[in-house]
PDB file of C-alpha atoms and ligand atoms in Angstrom:
ATOM      1  CA  UNK H  27      91.230 132.649 113.543  1.00 93.00           C
ATOM      2  CA  UNK H  28      92.153 129.083 112.669  1.00 97.00           C
ATOM      3  CA  UNK H  29      95.786 128.416 111.759  1.00 97.00           C
ATOM      4  CA  UNK H  30      97.253 125.553 109.710  1.00 98.00           C
ATOM      5  CA  UNK H  31     100.265 124.162 111.566  1.00 98.00           C
ATOM      6  CA  UNK H  32     101.425 121.756 108.864  1.00 98.00           C
ATOM      7  CA  UNK H  33     100.792 118.590 106.949  1.00 98.00           C
ATOM      8  CA  UNK H  34     101.495 114.893 107.286  1.00 98.00           C
ATOM      9  CA  UNK H  35     101.501 112.365 104.470  1.00 98.00           C
ATOM     10  CA  UNK H  36     101.336 108.754 105.558  1.00 98.00           C
ATOM     11  CA  UNK H  37     100.561 105.312 104.234  1.00 98.00           C
ATOM     12  CA  UNK H  38      97.446 103.482 105.533  1.00 98.00           C
ATOM     13  CA  UNK H  39      98.175  99.780 104.856  1.00 98.00           C
ATOM     14  CA  UNK H  40      95.649  97.718 106.916  1.00 97.00           C
ATOM     15  CA  UNK H  41      98.162  95.107 108.142  1.00 96.00           C
ATOM     16  CA  UNK H  42      99.716  97.901 110.239  1.00 97.00           C
ATOM     17  CA  UNK H  43      96.586  97.626 112.436  1.00 96.00           C
ATOM     18  CA  UNK H  44      97.311  93.957 113.048  1.00 96.00           C
ATOM     19  CA  UNK H  45     100.993  94.668 113.791  1.00 97.00           C
ATOM     20  CA  UNK H  46      99.938  97.321 116.345  1.00 97.00           C
ATOM     21  CA  UNK H  47      97.464  94.915 118.002  1.00 95.00           C
ATOM     22  CA  UNK H  48     100.178  92.249 118.187  1.00 96.00           C
ATOM     23  CA  UNK H  49     102.785  94.794 119.443  1.00 96.00           C
ATOM     24  CA  UNK H  50     105.232  93.976 116.642  1.00 97.00           C
ATOM     25  CA  UNK H  51     106.920  97.407 116.732  1.00 97.00           C
ATOM     26  CA  UNK H  52     110.381  95.977 117.427  1.00 97.00           C
ATOM     27  CA  UNK H  53     110.040  93.035 115.025  1.00 97.00           C
ATOM     28  CA  UNK H  54     112.729  93.280 112.267  1.00 97.00           C
ATOM     29  CA  UNK H  55     110.067  93.513 109.525  1.00 98.00           C
ATOM     30  CA  UNK H  56     108.209  96.359 111.245  1.00 98.00           C
ATOM     31  CA  UNK H  57     110.899  98.307 113.093  1.00 97.00           C
ATOM     32  CA  UNK H  58     112.149 100.416 110.135  1.00 97.00           C
ATOM     33  CA  UNK H  59     108.558 101.487 109.527  1.00 97.00           C
ATOM     34  CA  UNK H  60     107.385 102.210 113.081  1.00 98.00           C
ATOM     35  CA  UNK H  61     110.641 103.950 114.020  1.00 96.00           C
ATOM     36  CA  UNK H  62     109.804 106.548 111.352  1.00 96.00           C
ATOM     37  CA  UNK H  63     106.993 107.776 113.633  1.00 98.00           C
ATOM     38  CA  UNK H  64     109.171 108.874 116.562  1.00 97.00           C
ATOM     39  CA  UNK H  65     109.614 112.308 114.991  1.00 98.00           C
ATOM     40  CA  UNK H  66     105.868 112.559 114.263  1.00 98.00           C
ATOM     41  CA  UNK H  67     104.991 111.859 117.911  1.00 98.00           C
ATOM     42  CA  UNK H  68     107.410 114.527 119.193  1.00 98.00           C
ATOM     43  CA  UNK H  69     106.172 117.096 116.657  1.00 98.00           C
ATOM     44  CA  UNK H  70     102.493 116.461 117.464  1.00 98.00           C
ATOM     45  CA  UNK H  71     103.232 116.674 121.207  1.00 97.00           C
ATOM     46  CA  UNK H  72     104.874 120.083 120.646  1.00 98.00           C
ATOM     47  CA  UNK H  73     102.335 121.486 118.167  1.00 98.00           C
ATOM     48  CA  UNK H  74      99.194 120.090 119.828  1.00 98.00           C
ATOM     49  CA  UNK H  75      96.666 120.454 116.978  1.00 98.00           C
ATOM     50  CA  UNK H  76      92.978 120.794 117.968  1.00 98.00           C
ATOM     51  CA  UNK H  77      91.545 119.617 114.683  1.00 98.00           C
ATOM     52  CA  UNK H  78      92.584 117.437 111.771  1.00 98.00           C
ATOM     53  CA  UNK H  79      91.406 117.675 108.167  1.00 98.00           C
ATOM     54  CA  UNK H  80      92.199 114.310 106.589  1.00 99.00           C
ATOM     55  CA  UNK H  81      92.115 113.587 102.841  1.00 99.00           C
ATOM     56  CA  UNK H  82      91.672 109.871 102.247  1.00 98.00           C
ATOM     57  CA  UNK H  83      90.020 107.365  99.926  1.00 98.00           C
ATOM     58  CA  UNK H  84      87.247 105.039 101.005  1.00 98.00           C
ATOM     59  CA  UNK H  85      87.853 101.378 100.068  1.00 97.00           C
ATOM     60  CA  UNK H  86      84.241 100.126  99.977  1.00 97.00           C
ATOM     61  CA  UNK H  87      83.197 100.581 103.611  1.00 97.00           C
ATOM     62  CA  UNK H  88      81.093 103.741 103.268  1.00 98.00           C
ATOM     63  CA  UNK H  89      80.974 104.151  99.478  1.00 98.00           C
ATOM     64  CA  UNK H  90      80.927 101.313  96.978  1.00 96.00           C
ATOM     65  CA  UNK H  91      81.117 101.173  93.188  1.00 96.00           C
ATOM     66  CA  UNK H  92      77.351 101.720  92.919  1.00 97.00           C
ATOM     67  CA  UNK H  93      77.644 105.262  94.360  1.00 97.00           C
ATOM     68  CA  UNK H  94      81.092 106.774  94.545  1.00 97.00           C
ATOM     69  CA  UNK H  95      81.460 110.537  94.944  1.00 98.00           C
ATOM     70  CA  UNK H  96      84.565 112.149  93.490  1.00 98.00           C
ATOM     71  CA  UNK H  97      84.796 114.354  96.603  1.00 98.00           C
ATOM     72  CA  UNK H  98      82.803 113.888  99.832  1.00 98.00           C
ATOM     73  CA  UNK H  99      83.084 115.886 103.056  1.00 99.00           C
ATOM     74  CA  UNK H 100      82.052 114.544 106.457  1.00 98.00           C
ATOM     75  CA  UNK H 101      79.757 116.768 108.543  1.00 98.00           C
ATOM     76  CA  UNK H 102      78.927 114.286 111.294  1.00 98.00           C
ATOM     77  CA  UNK H 103      79.382 114.536 115.076  1.00 98.00           C
ATOM     78  CA  UNK H 104      81.296 111.250 114.947  1.00 98.00           C
ATOM     79  CA  UNK H 105      82.535 108.719 112.417  1.00 98.00           C
ATOM     80  CA  UNK H 106      82.343 105.014 113.186  1.00 98.00           C
ATOM     81  CA  UNK H 107      84.627 102.319 111.839  1.00 98.00           C
ATOM     82  CA  UNK H 108      83.315  98.807 111.078  1.00 97.00           C
ATOM     83  CA  UNK H 109      84.801  95.430 110.261  1.00 95.00           C
ATOM     84  CA  UNK H 110      86.293  95.818 106.783  1.00 94.00           C
ATOM     85  CA  UNK H 111      87.282  92.168 106.433  1.00 91.00           C
ATOM     86  CA  UNK H 112      91.068  92.670 106.729  1.00 89.00           C
ATOM     87  CA  UNK H 113      91.247  90.877 110.088  1.00 89.00           C
ATOM     88  CA  UNK H 114      92.255  94.089 111.858  1.00 92.00           C
ATOM     89  CA  UNK H 115      90.630  95.364 115.060  1.00 92.00           C
ATOM     90  CA  UNK H 116      87.613  97.642 114.628  1.00 95.00           C
ATOM     91  CA  UNK H 117      88.634 100.994 116.055  1.00 94.00           C
ATOM     92  CA  UNK H 118      86.579 103.280 118.250  1.00 94.00           C
ATOM     93  CA  UNK H 119      84.654 106.164 116.688  1.00 97.00           C
ATOM     94  CA  UNK H 120      86.447 109.320 115.558  1.00 97.00           C
ATOM     95  CA  UNK H 121      85.098 112.635 116.932  1.00 98.00           C
ATOM     96  CA  UNK H 122      83.765 115.121 114.363  1.00 98.00           C
ATOM     97  CA  UNK H 123      83.309 118.905 114.342  1.00 98.00           C
ATOM     98  CA  UNK H 124      80.123 119.589 112.321  1.00 98.00           C
ATOM     99  CA  UNK H 125      80.363 123.394 112.580  1.00 98.00           C
ATOM    100  CA  UNK H 126      83.882 123.392 111.118  1.00 98.00           C
ATOM    101  CA  UNK H 127      82.829 120.818 108.491  1.00 98.00           C
ATOM    102  CA  UNK H 128      79.994 123.076 107.296  1.00 98.00           C
ATOM    103  CA  UNK H 129      82.363 126.015 107.120  1.00 98.00           C
ATOM    104  CA  UNK H 130      84.690 123.996 104.853  1.00 98.00           C
ATOM    105  CA  UNK H 131      81.756 122.747 102.749  1.00 98.00           C
ATOM    106  CA  UNK H 132      80.518 126.329 102.267  1.00 98.00           C
ATOM    107  CA  UNK H 133      84.013 127.399 101.168  1.00 98.00           C
ATOM    108  CA  UNK H 134      84.355 124.484  98.751  1.00 98.00           C
ATOM    109  CA  UNK H 135      80.950 125.020  97.140  1.00 98.00           C
ATOM    110  CA  UNK H 136      81.608 128.783  96.877  1.00 98.00           C
ATOM    111  CA  UNK H 137      84.804 127.794  95.011  1.00 98.00           C
ATOM    112  CA  UNK H 138      82.663 125.617  92.685  1.00 98.00           C
ATOM    113  CA  UNK H 139      83.644 122.204  94.106  1.00 98.00           C
ATOM    114  CA  UNK H 140      80.333 120.306  94.035  1.00 97.00           C
ATOM    115  CA  UNK H 141      81.018 118.030  96.992  1.00 98.00           C
ATOM    116  CA  UNK H 142      78.847 115.324  98.524  1.00 98.00           C
ATOM    117  CA  UNK H 143      77.880 116.303 102.090  1.00 98.00           C
ATOM    118  CA  UNK H 144      77.774 113.435 104.593  1.00 98.00           C
ATOM    119  CA  UNK H 145      75.978 113.900 107.908  1.00 98.00           C
ATOM    120  CA  UNK H 146      76.552 110.196 108.518  1.00 98.00           C
ATOM    121  CA  UNK H 147      79.731 108.519 107.368  1.00 98.00           C
ATOM    122  CA  UNK H 148      81.747 105.426 108.242  1.00 98.00           C
ATOM    123  CA  UNK H 149      85.528 105.775 108.027  1.00 98.00           C
ATOM    124  CA  UNK H 150      87.812 102.910 107.037  1.00 98.00           C
ATOM    125  CA  UNK H 151      91.472 101.992 107.562  1.00 98.00           C
ATOM    126  CA  UNK H 152      92.528 105.001 105.480  1.00 98.00           C
ATOM    127  CA  UNK H 153      91.517 107.191 108.463  1.00 98.00           C
ATOM    128  CA  UNK H 154      91.902 104.872 111.455  1.00 97.00           C
ATOM    129  CA  UNK H 155      95.391 103.469 110.680  1.00 98.00           C
ATOM    130  CA  UNK H 156      96.983 106.932 110.303  1.00 98.00           C
ATOM    131  CA  UNK H 157      95.314 107.983 113.577  1.00 98.00           C
ATOM    132  CA  UNK H 158      96.660 104.895 115.354  1.00 97.00           C
ATOM    133  CA  UNK H 159     100.120 105.682 113.961  1.00 98.00           C
ATOM    134  CA  UNK H 160     100.058 109.365 114.902  1.00 98.00           C
ATOM    135  CA  UNK H 161      98.665 108.875 118.439  1.00 98.00           C
ATOM    136  CA  UNK H 162      99.727 105.372 119.560  1.00 95.00           C
ATOM    137  CA  UNK H 163      98.468 106.073 123.107  1.00 92.00           C
ATOM    138  CA  UNK H 164      94.982 106.122 121.531  1.00 88.00           C
ATOM    139  CA  UNK H 165      94.336 109.592 122.970  1.00 90.00           C
ATOM    140  CA  UNK H 166      93.162 110.898 119.570  1.00 95.00           C
ATOM    141  CA  UNK H 167      93.139 114.461 120.940  1.00 97.00           C
ATOM    142  CA  UNK H 168      91.753 116.040 117.749  1.00 98.00           C
ATOM    143  CA  UNK H 169      88.355 116.528 116.161  1.00 98.00           C
ATOM    144  CA  UNK H 170      88.295 115.374 112.581  1.00 98.00           C
ATOM    145  CA  UNK H 171      86.917 116.486 109.218  1.00 98.00           C
ATOM    146  CA  UNK H 172      87.281 113.551 106.799  1.00 98.00           C
ATOM    147  CA  UNK H 173      87.391 114.474 103.097  1.00 99.00           C
ATOM    148  CA  UNK H 174      87.076 111.526 100.723  1.00 98.00           C
ATOM    149  CA  UNK H 175      88.677 111.574  97.272  1.00 98.00           C
ATOM    150  CA  UNK H 176      87.800 108.871  94.747  1.00 98.00           C
ATOM    151  CA  UNK H 177      90.964 106.925  93.897  1.00 98.00           C
ATOM    152  CA  UNK H 178      89.048 103.718  93.212  1.00 97.00           C
ATOM    153  CA  UNK H 179      86.672 103.954  90.243  1.00 97.00           C
ATOM    154  CA  UNK H 180      87.823 105.624  87.026  1.00 98.00           C
ATOM    155  CA  UNK H 181      87.576 108.359  85.905  1.00 98.00           C
ATOM    156  CA  UNK H 182      89.504 109.781  88.867  1.00 98.00           C
ATOM    157  CA  UNK H 183      89.985 113.492  89.508  1.00 98.00           C
ATOM    158  CA  UNK H 184      93.277 114.864  88.160  1.00 98.00           C
ATOM    159  CA  UNK H 185      96.313 115.769  90.283  1.00 98.00           C
ATOM    160  CA  UNK H 186      95.640 119.401  89.401  1.00 98.00           C
ATOM    161  CA  UNK H 187      92.038 119.184  90.600  1.00 98.00           C
ATOM    162  CA  UNK H 188      93.108 117.640  93.905  1.00 98.00           C
ATOM    163  CA  UNK H 189      95.738 120.351  94.414  1.00 98.00           C
ATOM    164  CA  UNK H 190      93.030 122.968  93.776  1.00 98.00           C
ATOM    165  CA  UNK H 191      90.661 121.173  96.175  1.00 98.00           C
ATOM    166  CA  UNK H 192      93.331 121.369  98.859  1.00 98.00           C
ATOM    167  CA  UNK H 193      93.910 125.072  98.185  1.00 98.00           C
ATOM    168  CA  UNK H 194      90.215 125.770  98.570  1.00 98.00           C
ATOM    169  CA  UNK H 195      90.186 123.862 101.878  1.00 98.00           C
ATOM    170  CA  UNK H 196      93.285 125.776 103.033  1.00 98.00           C
ATOM    171  CA  UNK H 197      91.618 129.126 102.335  1.00 98.00           C
ATOM    172  CA  UNK H 198      88.435 128.005 104.112  1.00 98.00           C
ATOM    173  CA  UNK H 199      90.394 126.826 107.178  1.00 98.00           C
ATOM    174  CA  UNK H 200      92.105 130.203 107.465  1.00 97.00           C
ATOM    175  CA  UNK H 201      88.818 132.090 107.258  1.00 97.00           C
ATOM    176  CA  UNK H 202      87.317 130.165 110.207  1.00 98.00           C
ATOM    177  CA  UNK H 203      86.659 132.363 113.224  1.00 97.00           C
ATOM    178  CA  UNK H 204      87.567 129.935 116.017  1.00 97.00           C
ATOM    179  CA  UNK H 205      91.198 129.879 117.244  1.00 97.00           C
ATOM    180  CA  UNK H 206      91.930 126.326 116.150  1.00 97.00           C
ATOM    181  CA  UNK H 207      95.304 124.806 115.368  1.00 98.00           C
ATOM    182  CA  UNK H 208      94.634 122.641 112.329  1.00 98.00           C
ATOM    183  CA  UNK H 209      96.674 119.687 111.085  1.00 98.00           C
ATOM    184  CA  UNK H 210      96.147 118.543 107.484  1.00 98.00           C
ATOM    185  CA  UNK H 211      96.774 114.895 106.597  1.00 99.00           C
ATOM    186  CA  UNK H 212      96.830 112.969 103.306  1.00 98.00           C
ATOM    187  CA  UNK H 213      96.814 109.178 103.487  1.00 98.00           C
ATOM    188  CA  UNK H 214      97.688 106.216 101.265  1.00 98.00           C
ATOM    189  CA  UNK H 215     100.421 105.428  98.772  1.00 94.00           C
ATOM    190  CA  UNK H 216     103.037 105.625  97.865  1.00 98.00           C
ATOM    191  CA  UNK H 217     103.599 103.285  94.897  1.00 98.00           C
ATOM    192  CA  UNK H 218     101.643 100.048  95.081  1.00 98.00           C
ATOM    193  CA  UNK H 219      99.514  97.714  93.036  1.00 98.00           C
ATOM    194  CA  UNK H 220      97.440  95.075  94.795  1.00 97.00           C
ATOM    195  CA  UNK H 221      96.118  93.045  91.882  1.00 94.00           C
ATOM    196  CA  UNK H 222      96.605  92.001  88.273  1.00 95.00           C
ATOM    197  CA  UNK H 223      99.808  91.171  86.427  1.00 95.00           C
ATOM    198  CA  UNK H 224     101.760  93.931  88.137  1.00 97.00           C
ATOM    199  CA  UNK H 225     100.703  93.002  91.710  1.00 97.00           C
ATOM    200  CA  UNK H 226     103.547  93.972  94.046  1.00 97.00           C
ATOM    201  CA  UNK H 227     104.777  96.745  91.712  1.00 98.00           C
ATOM    202  CA  UNK H 228     106.795  99.443  93.516  1.00 98.00           C
ATOM    203  CA  UNK H 229     108.745 102.392  92.012  1.00 98.00           C
ATOM    204  CA  UNK H 230     111.179 103.977  94.487  1.00 98.00           C
ATOM    205  CA  UNK H 231     112.595 106.481  92.003  1.00 98.00           C
ATOM    206  CA  UNK H 232     109.165 107.869  91.158  1.00 98.00           C
ATOM    207  CA  UNK H 233     108.100 107.940  94.825  1.00 98.00           C
ATOM    208  CA  UNK H 234     111.171 110.010  95.648  1.00 98.00           C
ATOM    209  CA  UNK H 235     110.443 112.397  92.807  1.00 98.00           C
ATOM    210  CA  UNK H 236     106.848 112.796  94.042  1.00 98.00           C
ATOM    211  CA  UNK H 237     107.936 113.462  97.643  1.00 98.00           C
ATOM    212  CA  UNK H 238     110.589 115.985  96.504  1.00 98.00           C
ATOM    213  CA  UNK H 239     108.309 117.901  94.145  1.00 98.00           C
ATOM    214  CA  UNK H 240     105.452 117.888  96.648  1.00 98.00           C
ATOM    215  CA  UNK H 241     107.445 120.163  98.950  1.00 97.00           C
ATOM    216  CA  UNK H 242     108.693 122.880  96.582  1.00 94.00           C
ATOM    217  CA  UNK H 243     106.895 122.502  93.317  1.00 96.00           C
ATOM    218  CA  UNK H 244     103.632 120.553  93.565  1.00 98.00           C
ATOM    219  CA  UNK H 245     102.427 122.142  90.305  1.00 98.00           C
ATOM    220  CA  UNK H 246     105.168 120.196  88.483  1.00 98.00           C
ATOM    221  CA  UNK H 247     103.371 116.952  89.357  1.00 98.00           C
ATOM    222  CA  UNK H 248     100.168 118.065  87.625  1.00 98.00           C
ATOM    223  CA  UNK H 249     101.757 117.210  84.260  1.00 98.00           C
ATOM    224  CA  UNK H 250     101.025 113.511  84.935  1.00 98.00           C
ATOM    225  CA  UNK H 251      97.659 112.391  83.597  1.00 98.00           C
ATOM    226  CA  UNK H 252      96.028 109.635  85.671  1.00 98.00           C
ATOM    227  CA  UNK H 253      96.839 106.740  83.225  1.00 98.00           C
ATOM    228  CA  UNK H 254     100.487 107.807  83.223  1.00 98.00           C
ATOM    229  CA  UNK H 255     100.470 108.064  87.027  1.00 98.00           C
ATOM    230  CA  UNK H 256      99.036 104.513  87.260  1.00 98.00           C
ATOM    231  CA  UNK H 257     101.816 103.319  84.954  1.00 98.00           C
ATOM    232  CA  UNK H 258     104.484 104.923  87.142  1.00 98.00           C
ATOM    233  CA  UNK H 259     103.041 104.360  90.650  1.00 98.00           C
ATOM    234  CA  UNK H 260     100.774 101.303  90.280  1.00 98.00           C
ATOM    235  CA  UNK H 261      96.982 101.021  90.229  1.00 98.00           C
ATOM    236  CA  UNK H 262      96.682 101.983  93.909  1.00 98.00           C
ATOM    237  CA  UNK H 263      99.609 104.419  93.799  1.00 98.00           C
ATOM    238  CA  UNK H 264      97.009 106.985  92.736  1.00 98.00           C
ATOM    239  CA  UNK H 265      96.215 107.337  96.444  1.00 98.00           C
ATOM    240  CA  UNK H 266      98.860 110.043  96.106  1.00 98.00           C
ATOM    241  CA  UNK H 267      95.901 112.266  95.109  1.00 98.00           C
ATOM    242  CA  UNK H 268      95.223 112.529  98.865  1.00 99.00           C
ATOM    243  CA  UNK H 269      98.774 113.798  99.403  1.00 98.00           C
ATOM    244  CA  UNK H 270      98.309 116.394  96.625  1.00 98.00           C
ATOM    245  CA  UNK H 271      95.177 117.740  98.326  1.00 98.00           C
ATOM    246  CA  UNK H 272      96.974 117.862 101.696  1.00 98.00           C
ATOM    247  CA  UNK H 273      99.833 119.845 100.124  1.00 98.00           C
ATOM    248  CA  UNK H 274      97.387 122.217  98.452  1.00 98.00           C
ATOM    249  CA  UNK H 275      95.908 123.072 101.853  1.00 98.00           C
ATOM    250  CA  UNK H 276      99.288 124.309 103.145  1.00 98.00           C
ATOM    251  CA  UNK H 277      98.963 128.011 102.456  1.00 94.00           C
ATOM    252  CA  UNK H 278     102.284 129.323 103.805  1.00 95.00           C
ATOM    253  CA  UNK H 279     105.947 128.588 103.105  1.00 95.00           C
ATOM    254  CA  UNK H 280     106.388 124.836 103.252  1.00 97.00           C
ATOM    255  CA  UNK H 281     109.440 123.047 104.573  1.00 96.00           C
ATOM    256  CA  UNK H 282     110.002 119.319 104.993  1.00 98.00           C
ATOM    257  CA  UNK H 283     110.686 118.504 108.649  1.00 98.00           C
ATOM    258  CA  UNK H 284     110.856 114.725 108.412  1.00 98.00           C
ATOM    259  CA  UNK H 285     110.697 111.889 105.908  1.00 98.00           C
ATOM    260  CA  UNK H 286     110.727 108.116 106.292  1.00 98.00           C
ATOM    261  CA  UNK H 287     110.484 105.751 103.312  1.00 98.00           C
ATOM    262  CA  UNK H 288     110.473 101.987 103.667  1.00 97.00           C
ATOM    263  CA  UNK H 289     109.904  99.141 101.193  1.00 97.00           C
ATOM    264  CA  UNK H 290     107.776  97.112 101.540  1.00 96.00           C
ATOM    265  CA  UNK H 291     104.973  97.110 104.062  1.00 97.00           C
ATOM    266  CA  UNK H 292     102.668  94.448 102.681  1.00 96.00           C
ATOM    267  CA  UNK H 293     102.535  95.392  98.959  1.00 96.00           C
ATOM    268  CA  UNK H 294     103.246  99.063  99.468  1.00 98.00           C
ATOM    269  CA  UNK H 295     106.137 101.521  99.551  1.00 98.00           C
ATOM    270  CA  UNK H 296     105.401 103.020 102.971  1.00 98.00           C
ATOM    271  CA  UNK H 297     106.173 106.722 103.286  1.00 98.00           C
ATOM    272  CA  UNK H 298     105.765 109.219 106.109  1.00 98.00           C
ATOM    273  CA  UNK H 299     106.421 112.930 105.549  1.00 98.00           C
ATOM    274  CA  UNK H 300     105.954 115.880 107.946  1.00 98.00           C
ATOM    275  CA  UNK H 301     105.738 119.398 106.489  1.00 98.00           C
ATOM    276  CA  UNK H 302     105.718 122.663 108.356  1.00 97.00           C
ATOM    277  CA  UNK H 303     103.371 125.412 107.162  1.00 97.00           C
ATOM    278  CA  UNK H 304     105.471 128.473 107.970  1.00 93.00           C
ATOM    279  CA  UNK H 305     104.509 132.125 107.717  1.00 89.00           C
ATOM    280  CA  UNK H 306     105.166 133.800 104.387  1.00 77.00           C
ATOM    281  CA  UNK H 307     104.255 133.489 100.775  1.00 70.00           C
ATOM    282  CA  UNK H 308     102.717 130.195  99.875  1.00 66.00           C
ATOM    283  CA  UNK H 309     101.288 128.731  96.717  1.00 56.00           C
ATOM    284  CA  UNK H 310      99.616 131.201  94.405  1.00 50.00           C
ATOM    285  CA  UNK H 311      95.830 131.210  94.636  1.00 48.00           C
ATOM    286  CA  UNK H 312      93.933 128.767  92.434  1.00 46.00           C
TER     287      UNK H 312
HETATM  288  C1  LIG S 420      97.398  97.560 101.051  1.00 93.68           C
HETATM  289  C2  LIG S 420      97.582  98.915 100.709  1.00 93.68           C
HETATM  290  C3  LIG S 420      96.503  99.787 100.705  1.00 93.68           C
HETATM  291  O1  LIG S 420      96.592 101.109 100.373  1.00 93.68           O
HETATM  292  C4  LIG S 420      95.247  99.342 101.073  1.00 93.68           C
HETATM  293  O2  LIG S 420      94.233 100.241 101.117  1.00 93.68           O
HETATM  294  C5  LIG S 420      95.049  98.004 101.390  1.00 93.68           C
HETATM  295  C6  LIG S 420      96.127  97.112 101.370  1.00 93.68           C
HETATM  296  C7  LIG S 420      98.551  96.610 101.067  1.00 93.68           C
HETATM  297  O3  LIG S 420      99.664  96.935 100.640  1.00 93.68           O
HETATM  298  O4  LIG S 420      98.343  95.482 101.560  1.00 93.68           O
HETATM  299 FE1  LIG S 421      94.585 102.041 100.254  1.00 93.68          FE
END
């Protein structure tokens, strides 16, 4: 049976791709951020996941405002990246696992999540930057199921709905017959706002509250309605919905193994969190 080894939450700021290409890891601006990944590399080398389920938001590469699913699940043999216009290198394609994707889709629809099913899908920096950060040798030793959550066009799904989505995915992963070790990732955030009067807005205190509650008491975060969350975390801080879904998918007893928080990377409070999914009682069922 498939087993969930743990979860990683990480930012996906595009300029990280440029810093990697220009080997700026030791540069004073970048060092405090990149050094936060040493633990992640060691943990991944020890745990050796086979497959990664990644919750992310598309920024206009595959879905645009004309057609924007609230939740979409990839079921493709591979996922290409294309030039997104950020001036970052186009990455190579990400390997998919269609059989596992269809298993997750079946579980989600049985749980009454009416997802969009994508047998072709481009993935943007919200998938490729976290992969480049997690496996800097470019080995990318996992097959991937990308799950898109709309954090772009309102109305957005609630924090509670994203937690429930994650729980449904967690249950589906654990009912899969193959002996896979599965890593769950949520990308984006934490607080940031890219445009408008509050461009550059960051809220360290709220980010810390979100990271703390996400470990022990994710339900406590569901009290924030989306407009209130935007107020507290910035217009793009709602990418935290991807982190909520990731946390929901961790079915066991969850412990924080590592956290790095650095302000700013570009306009964003850049956070990296590793959580273990231990044996034992987890979140109550949805
Ligand atoms: C930035 C952050 C994002 O989440 C993103 O998708 C694009 C840009 C930034 O801070 O520059
Ligand atoms: Fe983003």
